[in-house]
């Protein structure tokens, strides 16, 4: 069973909080789901970002779109993990040699809110100041890492439109574990 079970909002809030700023070991990057991807952190001592910081990220990272949940991250991640696709993505984490799973899960029918910094990003030259726009979340993107028997959520961010791949998982293995599976069914 391992990571596959029904998650509660309290449990997901705890996982996000525990993952924020923590690593999953092995020199992995720090978790940043709350600090970069939630505008109105609901709950005690949760990290959050601001619309100005979203705009700055779009400029610094030269991205066309940078998004953050607008007070709905815990609910959206809980919903995503509890869907059939979310439970199937979690099932991959039970593999002994799985390093992490990146999953994009459809939550469009739930009406979760987000804000996005939208910028025109030319190949060269300056980026014009991004426009901040309220949107509805279509998919939740999650990087899930098994960390000493505990689920580590390195990132959990919203997208206002699904990728061309649709709902999918990318399963990555440790060096001796074989070839990564791209677009694995979930």
Short mmCIF file of C-alpha atoms in Angstrom, two decimals:
data_model
loop_
_atom_site.label_atom_id
_atom_site.label_comp_id
_atom_site.label_asym_id
_atom_site.label_seq_id
_atom_site.Cartn_x
_atom_site.Cartn_y
_atom_site.Cartn_z
CA UNK A 1 0.00 0.00 0.00
CA UNK A 2 2.68 2.56 1.00
CA UNK A 3 1.76 5.99 -0.33
CA UNK A 4 -1.58 4.94 -1.81
CA UNK A 5 -4.44 5.92 0.49
CA UNK A 6 -7.13 8.60 0.82
CA UNK A 7 -5.55 11.87 1.95
CA UNK A 8 -7.25 14.45 4.18
CA UNK A 9 -6.77 18.20 3.89
CA UNK A 10 -5.10 18.24 7.31
CA UNK A 11 -2.65 15.54 6.18
CA UNK A 12 -1.85 17.36 2.89
CA UNK A 13 -1.36 20.68 4.71
CA UNK A 14 1.10 18.90 7.02
CA UNK A 15 2.94 17.29 4.09
CA UNK A 16 3.24 20.63 2.28
CA UNK A 17 4.47 22.37 5.43
CA UNK A 18 6.98 19.58 6.21
CA UNK A 19 8.27 19.62 2.61
CA UNK A 20 8.71 23.42 2.45
CA UNK A 21 12.42 24.20 2.63
CA UNK A 22 13.29 20.53 3.28
CA UNK A 23 15.15 18.17 0.99
CA UNK A 24 14.27 14.58 0.27
CA UNK A 25 17.93 13.60 0.69
CA UNK A 26 20.60 12.73 -1.82
CA UNK A 27 21.39 16.36 -2.63
CA UNK A 28 17.88 17.03 -3.95
CA UNK A 29 16.58 20.58 -4.17
CA UNK A 30 14.47 22.02 -1.39
CA UNK A 31 10.70 21.77 -1.38
CA UNK A 32 9.00 25.00 -2.42
CA UNK A 33 5.34 24.16 -3.04
CA UNK A 34 3.96 26.70 -0.57
CA UNK A 35 6.55 29.45 -0.82
CA UNK A 36 6.36 29.80 -4.60
CA UNK A 37 2.92 28.43 -5.45
CA UNK A 38 0.37 29.71 -2.89
CA UNK A 39 -0.79 33.32 -2.58
CA UNK A 40 -3.09 33.08 0.43
CA UNK A 41 -1.74 30.35 2.64
CA UNK A 42 -4.64 28.96 4.65
CA UNK A 43 -3.55 27.53 7.99
CA UNK A 44 -0.92 28.26 10.62
CA UNK A 45 2.67 29.07 9.66
CA UNK A 46 2.31 28.20 5.98
CA UNK A 47 4.63 29.91 3.51
CA UNK A 48 3.23 31.97 0.64
CA UNK A 49 4.19 34.31 -2.19
CA UNK A 50 2.79 37.58 -3.58
CA UNK A 51 1.57 38.77 -6.99
CA UNK A 52 4.68 41.00 -7.18
CA UNK A 53 6.91 37.97 -6.56
CA UNK A 54 5.04 36.06 -9.30
CA UNK A 55 5.74 38.91 -11.68
CA UNK A 56 9.42 38.96 -10.66
CA UNK A 57 9.70 35.20 -11.21
CA UNK A 58 8.27 35.49 -14.73
CA UNK A 59 10.89 38.14 -15.50
CA UNK A 60 13.84 36.40 -13.84
CA UNK A 61 13.05 32.93 -15.18
CA UNK A 62 11.93 34.25 -18.60
CA UNK A 63 8.70 32.26 -18.42
CA UNK A 64 5.51 33.10 -20.28
CA UNK A 65 3.35 31.97 -17.37
CA UNK A 66 4.02 31.59 -13.65
CA UNK A 67 1.09 30.62 -11.45
CA UNK A 68 0.11 30.29 -7.81
CA UNK A 69 -3.00 28.99 -6.10
CA UNK A 70 -5.20 31.71 -4.63
CA UNK A 71 -6.03 30.19 -1.23
CA UNK A 72 -6.92 26.76 -2.63
CA UNK A 73 -3.63 24.84 -2.71
CA UNK A 74 -4.39 22.38 0.08
CA UNK A 75 -7.85 21.60 -1.30
CA UNK A 76 -6.58 21.25 -4.89
CA UNK A 77 -3.64 19.00 -3.96
CA UNK A 78 -5.89 16.87 -1.73
CA UNK A 79 -8.42 16.50 -4.54
CA UNK A 80 -5.67 15.64 -7.06
CA UNK A 81 -4.05 13.00 -4.82
CA UNK A 82 -7.41 11.35 -4.14
CA UNK A 83 -8.42 11.01 -7.80
CA UNK A 84 -7.81 7.74 -9.61
CA UNK A 85 -4.95 9.41 -11.51
CA UNK A 86 -3.44 10.70 -8.24
CA UNK A 87 -3.66 7.31 -6.56
CA UNK A 88 -2.07 5.68 -9.63
CA UNK A 89 0.76 8.24 -9.60
CA UNK A 90 1.33 7.48 -5.91
CA UNK A 91 1.42 3.77 -6.73
CA UNK A 92 4.58 4.34 -8.80
CA UNK A 93 6.31 5.70 -5.67
CA UNK A 94 6.03 2.28 -4.04
CA UNK A 95 8.66 0.92 -6.46
CA UNK A 96 11.96 0.32 -4.62
CA UNK A 97 14.05 2.09 -7.26
CA UNK A 98 11.76 5.06 -7.99
CA UNK A 99 13.48 8.37 -7.34
CA UNK A 100 10.45 10.60 -7.98
CA UNK A 101 7.20 10.94 -9.91
CA UNK A 102 6.08 14.11 -11.68
CA UNK A 103 2.32 14.05 -12.30
CA UNK A 104 -0.11 16.41 -13.98
CA UNK A 105 -3.64 15.77 -12.72
CA UNK A 106 -6.91 17.22 -14.04
CA UNK A 107 -8.91 19.19 -11.46
CA UNK A 108 -10.81 21.47 -13.88
CA UNK A 109 -14.25 20.41 -12.66
CA UNK A 110 -13.56 21.72 -9.13
CA UNK A 111 -13.24 25.47 -9.81
CA UNK A 112 -10.08 26.05 -7.74
CA UNK A 113 -8.72 29.58 -8.08
CA UNK A 114 -5.25 30.76 -9.06
CA UNK A 115 -3.44 33.85 -10.25
CA UNK A 116 -0.93 33.86 -13.06
CA UNK A 117 1.74 36.28 -14.21
CA UNK A 118 1.50 36.32 -18.01
CA UNK A 119 4.38 37.77 -20.00
CA UNK A 120 5.42 38.12 -23.62
CA UNK A 121 8.82 36.41 -23.62
CA UNK A 122 10.88 37.24 -26.71
CA UNK A 123 13.92 35.08 -27.55
CA UNK A 124 16.17 38.09 -27.04
CA UNK A 125 15.67 41.47 -25.44
CA UNK A 126 13.65 42.61 -22.46
CA UNK A 127 10.42 41.04 -21.32
CA UNK A 128 7.53 43.44 -20.92
CA UNK A 129 6.11 43.66 -17.41
CA UNK A 130 3.86 40.63 -16.79
CA UNK A 131 0.10 41.00 -16.39
CA UNK A 132 -1.38 39.36 -13.27
CA UNK A 133 -4.66 37.62 -14.08
CA UNK A 134 -7.11 35.58 -11.97
CA UNK A 135 -7.83 32.18 -13.51
CA UNK A 136 -9.37 28.79 -12.75
CA UNK A 137 -7.05 25.84 -12.17
CA UNK A 138 -7.25 23.16 -14.88
CA UNK A 139 -4.46 20.89 -13.68
CA UNK A 140 -2.29 20.43 -10.60
CA UNK A 141 1.35 19.56 -11.29
CA UNK A 142 3.10 17.62 -8.52
CA UNK A 143 6.65 16.40 -7.97
CA UNK A 144 6.31 13.57 -5.46
CA UNK A 145 9.35 12.01 -3.79
CA UNK A 146 9.53 9.02 -1.43
CA UNK A 147 11.66 10.25 1.48
CA UNK A 148 12.41 7.63 4.10
CA UNK A 149 8.87 6.24 3.93
CA UNK A 150 7.23 9.68 3.98
CA UNK A 151 5.71 11.54 1.03
CA UNK A 152 7.74 14.66 0.17
CA UNK A 153 5.93 17.15 -2.09
CA UNK A 154 8.77 19.12 -3.68
CA UNK A 155 6.42 21.24 -5.74
CA UNK A 156 2.68 21.57 -6.34
CA UNK A 157 1.68 24.24 -8.80
CA UNK A 158 -1.43 25.12 -10.80
CA UNK A 159 -1.87 25.40 -14.56
CA UNK A 160 -4.82 27.18 -16.13
CA UNK A 161 -4.72 24.90 -19.15
CA UNK A 162 -3.64 21.29 -19.44
CA UNK A 163 -0.44 20.45 -21.27
CA UNK A 164 -0.66 18.78 -24.67
CA UNK A 165 0.15 15.50 -22.86
CA UNK A 166 -3.04 15.60 -20.78
CA UNK A 167 -3.13 13.71 -17.48
CA UNK A 168 0.16 11.87 -17.21
CA UNK A 169 3.01 10.83 -14.98
CA UNK A 170 6.74 10.84 -15.56
CA UNK A 171 8.43 8.20 -13.41
CA UNK A 172 12.15 8.57 -12.72
CA UNK A 173 14.42 5.89 -11.34
CA UNK A 174 17.70 5.96 -9.45
CA UNK A 175 20.80 5.48 -11.64
CA UNK A 176 20.80 1.68 -11.53
CA UNK A 177 17.02 1.44 -11.84
CA UNK A 178 16.51 1.66 -15.57
CA UNK A 179 15.12 4.08 -18.09
CA UNK A 180 12.65 6.77 -16.94
CA UNK A 181 9.07 6.27 -18.06
CA UNK A 182 7.69 9.35 -19.81
CA UNK A 183 3.94 9.87 -20.15
CA UNK A 184 3.14 6.81 -18.05
CA UNK A 185 -0.58 6.13 -17.80
CA UNK A 186 -2.31 7.26 -14.62
#
